[in-house]
Coordinates of C-alpha atoms and ligand atoms in Angstrom, one line a residue:
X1 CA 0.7 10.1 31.4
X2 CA -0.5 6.5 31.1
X3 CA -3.0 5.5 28.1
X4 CA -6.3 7.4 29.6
X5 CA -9.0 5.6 27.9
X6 CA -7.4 2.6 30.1
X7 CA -6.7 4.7 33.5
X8 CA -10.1 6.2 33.7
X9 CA -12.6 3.1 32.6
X10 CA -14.8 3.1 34.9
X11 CA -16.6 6.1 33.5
X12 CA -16.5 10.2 33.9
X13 CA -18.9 10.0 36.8
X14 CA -18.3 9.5 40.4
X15 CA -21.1 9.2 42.9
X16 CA -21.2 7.9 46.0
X17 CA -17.3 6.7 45.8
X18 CA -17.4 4.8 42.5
X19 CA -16.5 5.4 39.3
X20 CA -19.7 5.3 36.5
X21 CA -20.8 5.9 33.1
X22 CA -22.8 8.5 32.0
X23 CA -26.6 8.1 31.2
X24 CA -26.8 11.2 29.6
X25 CA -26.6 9.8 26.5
X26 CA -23.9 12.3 24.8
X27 CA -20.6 11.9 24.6
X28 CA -17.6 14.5 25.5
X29 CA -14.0 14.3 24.8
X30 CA -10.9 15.1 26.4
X31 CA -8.8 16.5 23.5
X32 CA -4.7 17.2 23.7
X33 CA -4.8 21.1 22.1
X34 CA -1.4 20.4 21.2
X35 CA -2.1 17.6 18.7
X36 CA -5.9 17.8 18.5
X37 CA -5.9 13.8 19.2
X38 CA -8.8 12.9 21.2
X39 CA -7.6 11.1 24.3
X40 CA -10.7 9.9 25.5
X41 CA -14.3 10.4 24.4
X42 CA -17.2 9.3 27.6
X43 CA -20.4 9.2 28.4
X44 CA -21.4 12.6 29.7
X45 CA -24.0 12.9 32.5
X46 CA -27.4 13.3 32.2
X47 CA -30.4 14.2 34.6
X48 CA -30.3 10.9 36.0
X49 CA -26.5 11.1 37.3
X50 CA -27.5 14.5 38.6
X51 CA -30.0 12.9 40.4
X52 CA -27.9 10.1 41.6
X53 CA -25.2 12.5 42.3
X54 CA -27.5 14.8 44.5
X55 CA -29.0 12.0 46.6
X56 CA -25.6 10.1 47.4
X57 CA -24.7 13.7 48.7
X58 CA -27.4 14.5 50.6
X59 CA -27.2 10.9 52.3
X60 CA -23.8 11.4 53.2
X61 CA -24.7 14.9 54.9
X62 CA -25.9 13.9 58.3
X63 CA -22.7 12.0 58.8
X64 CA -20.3 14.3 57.7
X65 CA -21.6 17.3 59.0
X66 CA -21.4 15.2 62.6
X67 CA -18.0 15.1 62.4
X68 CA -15.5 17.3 64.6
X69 CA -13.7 19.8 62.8
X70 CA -11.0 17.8 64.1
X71 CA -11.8 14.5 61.9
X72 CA -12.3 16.9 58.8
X73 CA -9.4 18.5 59.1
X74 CA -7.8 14.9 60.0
X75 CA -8.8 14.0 56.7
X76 CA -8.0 16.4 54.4
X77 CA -4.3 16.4 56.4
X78 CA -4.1 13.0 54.9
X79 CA -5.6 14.0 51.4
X80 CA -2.8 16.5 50.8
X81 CA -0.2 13.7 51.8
X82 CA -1.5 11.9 49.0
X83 CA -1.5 14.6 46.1
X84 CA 1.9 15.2 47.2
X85 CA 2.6 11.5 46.8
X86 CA 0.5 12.0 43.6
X87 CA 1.9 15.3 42.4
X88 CA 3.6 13.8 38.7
X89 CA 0.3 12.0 38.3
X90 CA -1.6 14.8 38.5
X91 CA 0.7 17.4 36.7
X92 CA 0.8 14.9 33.6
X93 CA -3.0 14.9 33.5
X94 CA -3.7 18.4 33.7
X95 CA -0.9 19.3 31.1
X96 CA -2.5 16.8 29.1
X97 CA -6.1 18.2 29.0
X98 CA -5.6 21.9 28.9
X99 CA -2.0 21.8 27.2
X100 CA -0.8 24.7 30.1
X101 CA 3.3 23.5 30.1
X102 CA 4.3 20.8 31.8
X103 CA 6.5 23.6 33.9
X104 CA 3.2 25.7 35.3
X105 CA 1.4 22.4 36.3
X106 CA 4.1 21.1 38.1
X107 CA 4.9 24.4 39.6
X108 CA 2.0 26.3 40.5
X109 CA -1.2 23.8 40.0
X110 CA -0.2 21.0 41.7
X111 CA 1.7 22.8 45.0
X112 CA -0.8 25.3 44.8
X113 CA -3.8 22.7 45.2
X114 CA -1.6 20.3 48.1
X115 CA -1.3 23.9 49.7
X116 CA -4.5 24.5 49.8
X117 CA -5.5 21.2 51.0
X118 CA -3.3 21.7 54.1
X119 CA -4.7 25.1 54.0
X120 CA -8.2 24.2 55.0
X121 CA -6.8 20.9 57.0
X122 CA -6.4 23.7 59.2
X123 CA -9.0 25.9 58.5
X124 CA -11.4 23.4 59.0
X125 CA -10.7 23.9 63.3
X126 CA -11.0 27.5 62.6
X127 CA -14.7 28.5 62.3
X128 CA -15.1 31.4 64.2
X129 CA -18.2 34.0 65.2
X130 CA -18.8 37.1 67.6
X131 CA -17.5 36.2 71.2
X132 CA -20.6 35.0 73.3
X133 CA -22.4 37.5 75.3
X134 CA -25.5 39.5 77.2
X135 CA -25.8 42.1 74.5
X136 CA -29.1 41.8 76.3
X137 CA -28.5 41.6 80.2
X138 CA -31.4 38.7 80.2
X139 CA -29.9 36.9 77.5
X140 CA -26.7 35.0 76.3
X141 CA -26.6 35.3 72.6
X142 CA -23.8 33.1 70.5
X143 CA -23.1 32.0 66.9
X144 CA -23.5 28.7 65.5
X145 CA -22.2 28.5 62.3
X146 CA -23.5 25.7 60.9
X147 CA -22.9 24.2 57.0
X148 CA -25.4 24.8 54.3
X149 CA -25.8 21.2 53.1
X150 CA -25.5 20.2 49.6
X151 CA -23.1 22.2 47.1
X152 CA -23.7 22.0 43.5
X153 CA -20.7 23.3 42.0
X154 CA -19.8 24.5 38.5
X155 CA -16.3 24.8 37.2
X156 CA -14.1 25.9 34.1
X157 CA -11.3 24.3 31.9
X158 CA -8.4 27.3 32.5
X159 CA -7.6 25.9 35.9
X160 CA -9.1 22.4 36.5
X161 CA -7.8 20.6 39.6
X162 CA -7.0 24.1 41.4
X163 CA -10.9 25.1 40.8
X164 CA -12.5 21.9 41.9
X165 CA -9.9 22.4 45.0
X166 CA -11.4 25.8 45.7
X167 CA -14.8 24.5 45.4
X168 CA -14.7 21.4 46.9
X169 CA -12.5 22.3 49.9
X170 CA -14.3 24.7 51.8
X171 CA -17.3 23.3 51.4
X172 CA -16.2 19.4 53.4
X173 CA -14.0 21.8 55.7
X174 CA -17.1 23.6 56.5
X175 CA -19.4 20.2 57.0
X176 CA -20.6 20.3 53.6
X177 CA -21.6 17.6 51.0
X178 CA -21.0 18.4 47.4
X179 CA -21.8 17.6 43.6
X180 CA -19.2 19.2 41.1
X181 CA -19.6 19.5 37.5
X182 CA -16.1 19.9 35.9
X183 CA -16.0 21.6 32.4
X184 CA -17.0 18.9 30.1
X185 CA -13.6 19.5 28.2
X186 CA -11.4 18.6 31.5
X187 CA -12.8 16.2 33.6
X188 CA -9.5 14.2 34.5
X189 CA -8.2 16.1 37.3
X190 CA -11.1 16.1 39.3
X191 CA -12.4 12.6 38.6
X192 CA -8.3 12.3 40.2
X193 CA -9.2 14.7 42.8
X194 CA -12.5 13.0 44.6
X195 CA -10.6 9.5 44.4
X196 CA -7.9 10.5 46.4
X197 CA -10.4 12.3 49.0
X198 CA -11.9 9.4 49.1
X199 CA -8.5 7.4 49.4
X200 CA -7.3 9.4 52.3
X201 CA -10.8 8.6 53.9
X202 CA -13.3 11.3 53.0
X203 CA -17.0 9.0 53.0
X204 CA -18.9 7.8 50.0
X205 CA -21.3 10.7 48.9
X206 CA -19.6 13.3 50.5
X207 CA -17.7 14.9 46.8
X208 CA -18.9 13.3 43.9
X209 CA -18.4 14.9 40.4
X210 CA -20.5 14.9 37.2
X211 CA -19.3 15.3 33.9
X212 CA -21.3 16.6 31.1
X213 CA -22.2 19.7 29.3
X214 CA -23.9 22.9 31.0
X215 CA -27.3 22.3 29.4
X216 CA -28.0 18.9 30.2
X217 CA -26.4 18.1 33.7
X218 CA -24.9 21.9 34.9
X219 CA -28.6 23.4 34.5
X220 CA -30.3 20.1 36.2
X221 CA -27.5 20.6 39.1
X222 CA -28.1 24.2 39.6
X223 CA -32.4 24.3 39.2
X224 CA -32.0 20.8 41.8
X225 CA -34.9 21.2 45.0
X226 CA -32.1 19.1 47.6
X227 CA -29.2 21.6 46.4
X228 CA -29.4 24.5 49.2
X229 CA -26.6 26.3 47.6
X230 CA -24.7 26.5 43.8
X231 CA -21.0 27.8 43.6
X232 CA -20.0 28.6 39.8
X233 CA -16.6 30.0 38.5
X234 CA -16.6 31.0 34.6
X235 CA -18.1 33.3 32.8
X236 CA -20.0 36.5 33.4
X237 CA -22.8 35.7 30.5
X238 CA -22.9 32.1 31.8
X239 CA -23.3 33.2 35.8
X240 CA -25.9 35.4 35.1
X241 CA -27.9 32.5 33.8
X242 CA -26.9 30.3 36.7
X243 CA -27.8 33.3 38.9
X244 CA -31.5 33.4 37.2
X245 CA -31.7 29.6 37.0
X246 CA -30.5 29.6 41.1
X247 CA -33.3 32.1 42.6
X248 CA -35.8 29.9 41.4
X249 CA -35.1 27.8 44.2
X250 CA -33.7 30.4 46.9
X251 CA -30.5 29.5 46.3
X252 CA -27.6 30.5 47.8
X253 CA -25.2 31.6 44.9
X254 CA -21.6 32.3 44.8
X255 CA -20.3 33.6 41.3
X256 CA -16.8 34.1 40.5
X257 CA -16.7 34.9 36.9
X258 CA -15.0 36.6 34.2
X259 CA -11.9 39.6 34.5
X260 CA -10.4 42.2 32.3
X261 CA -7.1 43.0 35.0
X262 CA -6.1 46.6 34.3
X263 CA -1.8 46.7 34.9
X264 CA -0.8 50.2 35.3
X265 CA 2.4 51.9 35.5
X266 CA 3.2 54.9 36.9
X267 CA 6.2 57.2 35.5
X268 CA 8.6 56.1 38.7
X269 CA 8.1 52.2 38.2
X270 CA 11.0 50.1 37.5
X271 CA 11.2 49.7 34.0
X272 CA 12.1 46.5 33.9
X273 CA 10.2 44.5 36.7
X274 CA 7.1 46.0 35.0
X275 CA 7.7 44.7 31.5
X276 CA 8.8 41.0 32.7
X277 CA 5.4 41.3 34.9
X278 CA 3.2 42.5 31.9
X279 CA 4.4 39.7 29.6
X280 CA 4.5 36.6 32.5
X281 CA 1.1 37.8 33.9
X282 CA -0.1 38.5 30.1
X283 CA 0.7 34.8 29.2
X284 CA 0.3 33.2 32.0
X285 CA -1.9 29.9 30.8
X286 CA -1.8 30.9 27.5
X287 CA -3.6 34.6 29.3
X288 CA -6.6 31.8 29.8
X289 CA -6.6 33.1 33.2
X290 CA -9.1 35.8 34.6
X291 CA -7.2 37.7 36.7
X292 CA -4.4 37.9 33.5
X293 CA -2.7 41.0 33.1
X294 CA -5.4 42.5 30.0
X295 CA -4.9 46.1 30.2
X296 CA -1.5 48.0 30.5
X297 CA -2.0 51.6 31.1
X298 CA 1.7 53.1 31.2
X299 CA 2.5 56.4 32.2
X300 CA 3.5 58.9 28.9
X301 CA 7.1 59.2 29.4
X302 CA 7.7 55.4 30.1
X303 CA 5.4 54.2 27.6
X304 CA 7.4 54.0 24.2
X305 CA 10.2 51.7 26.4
X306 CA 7.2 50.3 27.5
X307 CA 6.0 49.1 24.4
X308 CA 9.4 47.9 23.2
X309 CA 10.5 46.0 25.8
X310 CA 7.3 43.8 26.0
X311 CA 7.1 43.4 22.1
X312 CA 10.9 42.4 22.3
X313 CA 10.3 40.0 25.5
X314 CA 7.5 38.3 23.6
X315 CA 9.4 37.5 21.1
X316 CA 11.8 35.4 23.1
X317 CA 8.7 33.3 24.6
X318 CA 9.3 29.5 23.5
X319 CA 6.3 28.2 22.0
X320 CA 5.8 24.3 21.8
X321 CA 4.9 20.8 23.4
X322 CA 3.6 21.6 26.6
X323 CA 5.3 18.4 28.0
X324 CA 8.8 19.8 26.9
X325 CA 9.8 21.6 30.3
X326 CA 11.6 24.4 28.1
X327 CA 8.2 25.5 26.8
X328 CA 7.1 28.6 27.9
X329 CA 3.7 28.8 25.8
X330 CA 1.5 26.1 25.3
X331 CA -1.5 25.8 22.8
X332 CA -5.2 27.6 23.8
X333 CA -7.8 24.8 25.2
X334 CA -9.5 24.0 22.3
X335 CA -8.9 25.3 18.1
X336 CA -12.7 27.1 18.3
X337 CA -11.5 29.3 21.5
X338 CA -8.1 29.9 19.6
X339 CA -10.2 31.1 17.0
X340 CA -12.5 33.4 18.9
X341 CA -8.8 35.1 20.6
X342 CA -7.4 35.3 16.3
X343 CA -11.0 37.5 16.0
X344 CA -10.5 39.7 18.7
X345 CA -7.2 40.6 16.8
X346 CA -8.0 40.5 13.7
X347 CA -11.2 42.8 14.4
X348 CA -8.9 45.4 15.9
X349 CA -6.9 45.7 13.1
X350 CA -9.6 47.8 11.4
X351 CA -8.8 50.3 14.6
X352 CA -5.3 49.9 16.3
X353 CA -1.9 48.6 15.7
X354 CA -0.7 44.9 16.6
X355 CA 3.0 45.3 17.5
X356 CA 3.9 42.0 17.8
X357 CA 1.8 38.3 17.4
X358 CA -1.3 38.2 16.0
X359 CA -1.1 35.3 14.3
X360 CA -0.9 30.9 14.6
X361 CA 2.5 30.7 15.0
X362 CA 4.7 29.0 11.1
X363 CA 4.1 25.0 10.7
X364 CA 1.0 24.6 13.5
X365 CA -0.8 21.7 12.3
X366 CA -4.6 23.1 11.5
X367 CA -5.6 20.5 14.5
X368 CA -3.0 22.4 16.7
X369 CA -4.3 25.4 19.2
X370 CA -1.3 27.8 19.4
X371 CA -1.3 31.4 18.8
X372 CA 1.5 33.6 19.5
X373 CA 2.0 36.0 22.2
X374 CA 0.3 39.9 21.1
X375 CA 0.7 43.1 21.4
X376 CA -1.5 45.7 20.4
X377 CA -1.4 49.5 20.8
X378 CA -3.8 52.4 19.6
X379 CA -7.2 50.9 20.8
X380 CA -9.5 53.8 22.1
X381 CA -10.2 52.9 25.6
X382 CA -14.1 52.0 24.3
X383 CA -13.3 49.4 22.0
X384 CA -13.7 46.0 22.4
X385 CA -10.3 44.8 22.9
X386 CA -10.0 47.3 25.9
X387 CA -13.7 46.0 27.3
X388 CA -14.0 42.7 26.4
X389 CA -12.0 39.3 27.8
X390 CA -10.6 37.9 25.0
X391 CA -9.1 35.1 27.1
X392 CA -6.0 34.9 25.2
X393 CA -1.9 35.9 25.3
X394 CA -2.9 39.3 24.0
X395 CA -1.9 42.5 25.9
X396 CA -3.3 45.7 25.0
X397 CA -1.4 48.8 25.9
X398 CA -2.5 52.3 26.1
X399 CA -0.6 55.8 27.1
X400 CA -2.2 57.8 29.7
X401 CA -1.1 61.4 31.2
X402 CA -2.2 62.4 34.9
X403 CA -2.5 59.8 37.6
X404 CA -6.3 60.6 38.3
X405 CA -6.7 59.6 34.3
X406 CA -4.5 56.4 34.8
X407 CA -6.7 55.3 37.7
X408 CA -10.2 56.3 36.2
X409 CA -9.0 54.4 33.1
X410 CA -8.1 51.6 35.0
X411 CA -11.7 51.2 36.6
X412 CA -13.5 52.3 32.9
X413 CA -14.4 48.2 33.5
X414 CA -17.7 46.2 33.7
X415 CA -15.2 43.8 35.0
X416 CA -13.5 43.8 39.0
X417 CA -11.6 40.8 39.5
X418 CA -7.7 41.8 39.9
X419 CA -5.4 44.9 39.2
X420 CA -2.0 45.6 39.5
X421 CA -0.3 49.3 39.7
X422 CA 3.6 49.2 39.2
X423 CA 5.4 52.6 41.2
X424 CA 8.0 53.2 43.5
X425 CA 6.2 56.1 45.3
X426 CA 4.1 54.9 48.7
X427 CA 1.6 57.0 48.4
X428 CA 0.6 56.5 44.6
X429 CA 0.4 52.9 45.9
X430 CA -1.6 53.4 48.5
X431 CA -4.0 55.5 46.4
X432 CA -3.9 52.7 43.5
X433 CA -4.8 50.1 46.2
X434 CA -7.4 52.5 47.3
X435 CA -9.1 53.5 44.3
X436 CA -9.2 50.4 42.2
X437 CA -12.3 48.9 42.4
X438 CA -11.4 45.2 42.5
X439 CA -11.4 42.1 44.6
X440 CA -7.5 42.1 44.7
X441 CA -5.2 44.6 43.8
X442 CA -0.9 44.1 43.6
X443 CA 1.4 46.3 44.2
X444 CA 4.5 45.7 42.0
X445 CA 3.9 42.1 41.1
X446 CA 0.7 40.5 38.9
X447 CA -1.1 37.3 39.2
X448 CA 0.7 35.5 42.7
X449 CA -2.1 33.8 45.1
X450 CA -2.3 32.4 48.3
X451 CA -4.0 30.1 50.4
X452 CA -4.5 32.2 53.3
X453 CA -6.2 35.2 51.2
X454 CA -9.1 35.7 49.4
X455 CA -9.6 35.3 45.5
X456 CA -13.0 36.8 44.4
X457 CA -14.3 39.6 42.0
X458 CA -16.5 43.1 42.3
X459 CA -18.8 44.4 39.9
X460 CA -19.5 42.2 36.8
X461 CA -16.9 39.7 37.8
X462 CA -19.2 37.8 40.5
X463 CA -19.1 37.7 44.4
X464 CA -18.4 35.3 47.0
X465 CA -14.4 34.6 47.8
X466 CA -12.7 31.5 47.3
X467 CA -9.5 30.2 49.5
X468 CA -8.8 31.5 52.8
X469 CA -11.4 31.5 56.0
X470 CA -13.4 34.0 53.9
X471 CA -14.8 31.3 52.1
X472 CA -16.3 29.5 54.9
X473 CA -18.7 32.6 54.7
X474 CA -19.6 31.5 51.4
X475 CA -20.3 27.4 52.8
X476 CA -21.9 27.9 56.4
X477 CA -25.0 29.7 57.1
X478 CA -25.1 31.8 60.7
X479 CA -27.2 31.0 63.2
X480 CA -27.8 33.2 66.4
X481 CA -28.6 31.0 69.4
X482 CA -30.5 33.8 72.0
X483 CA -31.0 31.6 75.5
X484 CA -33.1 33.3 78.1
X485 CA -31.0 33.5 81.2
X486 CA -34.0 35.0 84.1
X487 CA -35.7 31.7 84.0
X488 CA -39.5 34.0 84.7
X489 CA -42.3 32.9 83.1
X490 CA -43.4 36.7 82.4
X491 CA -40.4 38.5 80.9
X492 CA -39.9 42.5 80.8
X493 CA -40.6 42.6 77.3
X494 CA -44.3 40.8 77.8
X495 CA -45.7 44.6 78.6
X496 CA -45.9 45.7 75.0
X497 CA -48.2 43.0 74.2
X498 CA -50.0 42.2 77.4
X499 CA -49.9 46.0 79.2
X500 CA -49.0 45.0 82.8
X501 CA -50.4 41.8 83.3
Ligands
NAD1 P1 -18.1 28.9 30.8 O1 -18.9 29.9 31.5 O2 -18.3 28.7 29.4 O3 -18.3 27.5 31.5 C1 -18.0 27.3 32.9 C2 -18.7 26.1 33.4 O4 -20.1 26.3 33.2 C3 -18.5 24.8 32.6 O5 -18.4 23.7 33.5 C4 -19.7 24.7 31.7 O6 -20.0 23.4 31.2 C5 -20.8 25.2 32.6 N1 -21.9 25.8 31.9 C6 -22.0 26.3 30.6 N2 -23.3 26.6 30.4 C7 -24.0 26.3 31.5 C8 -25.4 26.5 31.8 N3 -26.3 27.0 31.0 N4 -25.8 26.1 33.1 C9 -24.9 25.6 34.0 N5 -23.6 25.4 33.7 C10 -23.2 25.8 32.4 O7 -16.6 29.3 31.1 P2 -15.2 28.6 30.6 O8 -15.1 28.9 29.1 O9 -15.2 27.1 31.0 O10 -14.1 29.3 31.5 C11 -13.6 30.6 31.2 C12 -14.3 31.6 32.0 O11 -14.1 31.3 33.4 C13 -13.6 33.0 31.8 O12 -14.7 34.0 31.7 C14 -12.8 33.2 33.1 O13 -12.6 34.5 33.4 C15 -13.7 32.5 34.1 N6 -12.9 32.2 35.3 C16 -13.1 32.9 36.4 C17 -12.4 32.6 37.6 C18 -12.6 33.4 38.8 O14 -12.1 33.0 39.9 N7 -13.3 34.5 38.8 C19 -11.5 31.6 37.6 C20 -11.3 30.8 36.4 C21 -12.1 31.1 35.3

């Protein structure tokens, strides 16, 4: 992409359709992992570009949530014009600060987020309730459903433009205004994002975007009084302080947070489909992804093949620039997280096997974040590899027997994001998607999304759904409108307070 210290000078924030500087009074950087050369260092947001932010949102809110569905949806038709128009920009930026390859941005970010633009151009007519009706015979009752007003939203690096897309989005769909704080490590894509919403003709203050650090402007966003509702994706030891910060207030809170995906492979799966699937959905943005494949549990008598083949597949992964289209694995976000993954591995040396990785791969500069593509075997199913998310390219894979002990290991998980179980057989399928308790469960494939269906974890990986109509639960509140239709001034139910008069 073009020199970005030059391309985005106008400052990190935007609020009320323009570009600012920070008053935080920190500075962040947007680092290239693959090089460790800063590409642009700005100053972050503080309170006061909270503040800004919040009241240039809640200004626009009258306005936009007059609009017709129609003219939201009209808008947002015309916003993914533009990111399809703007598809290499965009692709350049986000390879640039996250270091995924060039070929995933290009092929799954970008479409993905133009998708789900026209998505909710749609969706955005689509707000639907319970059919009006007398379910009293002296009453019509109907739904209203009406949006919740100002959205402070909170998202990660792994997935930049596609997570302010799935926060932003629903909420103006729904009649929303909103204040999103990127991850103070990638703020490019959605600085990009909220100019183009604004180009295709979304109003001043209706998306702006703060970018800082959790503690001074994520905190201030989520403990606001004018924010009626805070929607956070990362992770699980972060939400839960959102969560605490959020009931302060009353908040509404949507959480979608960490994963640990469990991959298991029944003794009839094909062989070959489920070791491709293990190592694409295993490295998959560098495994910085929370629905990654984590876990493989394979059946006993396909699990030695099992082993081999991924080990040997791994080995063929190409590992380099991200902006070479050949490159299969990019480096990690930063050279701390790649660190923190290295750990994880090297701690579980002490108690399991690493078939394959486990280390930076030959001639990485020290400033470079690569690690290679891991295997390991042997973990007992309580250790932390097994348990915790490592965020990383490393698969762990473990034998089991039975299919009741494949499944129960499968859901031995604080974690309920995203599973996948790998058979031939219908009906072990149809138990699998049964049994495993989590927000999304594939049959025979691992990580593929789509606009019209909902992404969103149980247990310790959140609640709330992003994408699809489900969302709109998430942004608008319910009301039930109850209209007397007897037109008497003493109505039947009157008796139980005023005993026949
Ligand atoms: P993180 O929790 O460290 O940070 C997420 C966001 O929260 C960032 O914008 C960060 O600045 C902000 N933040 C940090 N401390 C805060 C605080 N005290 N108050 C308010 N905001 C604060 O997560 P990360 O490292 O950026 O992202 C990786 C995590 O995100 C992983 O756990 C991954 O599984 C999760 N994730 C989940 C989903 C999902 O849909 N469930 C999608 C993508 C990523």
């Amino acid at each position: 992409m073009t020199d970005v210290a030059e391309e985005f000078a106008g400052g990190a924030q935007f609020v009320a359709g323009e570009r600012r500087a920070g008053t935080g009074g920190d500075a962040c950087s947007v680092v290239d992992p693959a090089t460790g050369r800063t590409l642009w260092t700005y100053a972050a947001a503080g309170p006061q570009d909270v503040d800004d932010a919040v009241a240039a949102a809640r200004a626009a809110l009258p306005g936009w949530a007059g609009t017709s569905p129609g003219e939201r949806g009209e808008v947002l038709r015309a916003l993914a014009d533009l990111l399809r128009d703007r598809a290499g920009e965009f692709a350049a930026a986000e390879t640039a600060q996250c270091g995924k390859p060039i070929r995933l941005s290009t092929g799954f970010d970008v479409p993905g987020t133009v998708d789900n633009t026209a998505f909710f151009a749609g969706a955005a007519r689509m707000l639907e309730g319970r059919a009006a009706a007398e379910y009293s015979p002296d009453h019509t009752s109907y739904v209203r459903r009406e949006p919740v007003g100002v959205v402070g939203s909170i998202a990660p690096w792994n997935y930049p433009l596609q997570m302010a897309a799935w926060k932003i989005l629903p909420a103006v769909a729904a009649g929303n205004t909103i204040v999103l704080k990127p991850s103070e490590l990638t703020p490019l894509t959605s600085l990009m994002f909220a100019r183009a919403a604004t180009d295709a003709g979304l109003p001043p203050g209706v998306v702006n975007i703060v970018s800082g650090t959790g503690p001074a402007a994520g905190e201030h966003l989520v403990t606001h009084p004018d924010v009626t509702m805070t929607s956070f994706t990362g992770s699980t030891a972060v939400g839960r302080r959102v969560a605490e910060l959020a009931a302060r207030t009353v908040k509404r809170v949507h959480l979608e947070l960490g994963g640990k995906a469990p991959f298991v492979v029944f003794d009839d799966a094909d062989l070959e489909a489920a070791v491709h699937g293990a190592v694409a959905g295993a490295l998959v943005n560098g495994g910085q992804d929370c629905t990654a494949a984590t876990r493989a549990y394979v059946q006993r008598p396909l699990y030695d093949a099992f082993v081999a083949g991924v080990a040997d597949l791994m080995a063929t992964v190409r590992i380099g620039d991200p902006r070479d289209p050949d490159t299969d694995l990019g480096p990690l976000i930063t050279t701390a997280h790649r660190d923190r993954v290295a750990a994880f591995v090297e701690r579980a040396r002490g108690y399991a096997t690493v078939v394959t990785g486990g280390a930076v791969p030959d001639g990485t500069p020290a400033a470079a974040a690569y690690y290679r593509p891991t295997l390991i075997t042997g973990a007992a199913q309580d250790s932390e590899v097994v348990q915790r998310e490592i965020f990383g390219p490393v698969l762990v894979a473990l034998p089991f027997d039975s299919d009741d002990e494949g499944l129960a290991s499968a859901n031995d998980s604080g974690y309920g994001l995203a599973a996948s179980a790998w058979t031939r057989d219908v009906y072990r399928a149809g138990r699998a998607s049964r049994e495993i308790a989590a927000g999304c469960v594939w049959i025979n494939d691992h990580i593929p999304i789509v606009s019209e269906m909902p992404h969103g974890g149980w247990k310790s990986s959140g609640y709330g759904k992003d994408m699809s109509v489900y969302s709109f639960e998430e942004y608008t509140q319910v009301k039930h409108v109850m209209s007397d239709n007897t037109a008497v001034a003493r109505k039947s139910w009157h008796r139980t307070v005023f005993a026949g008069r």
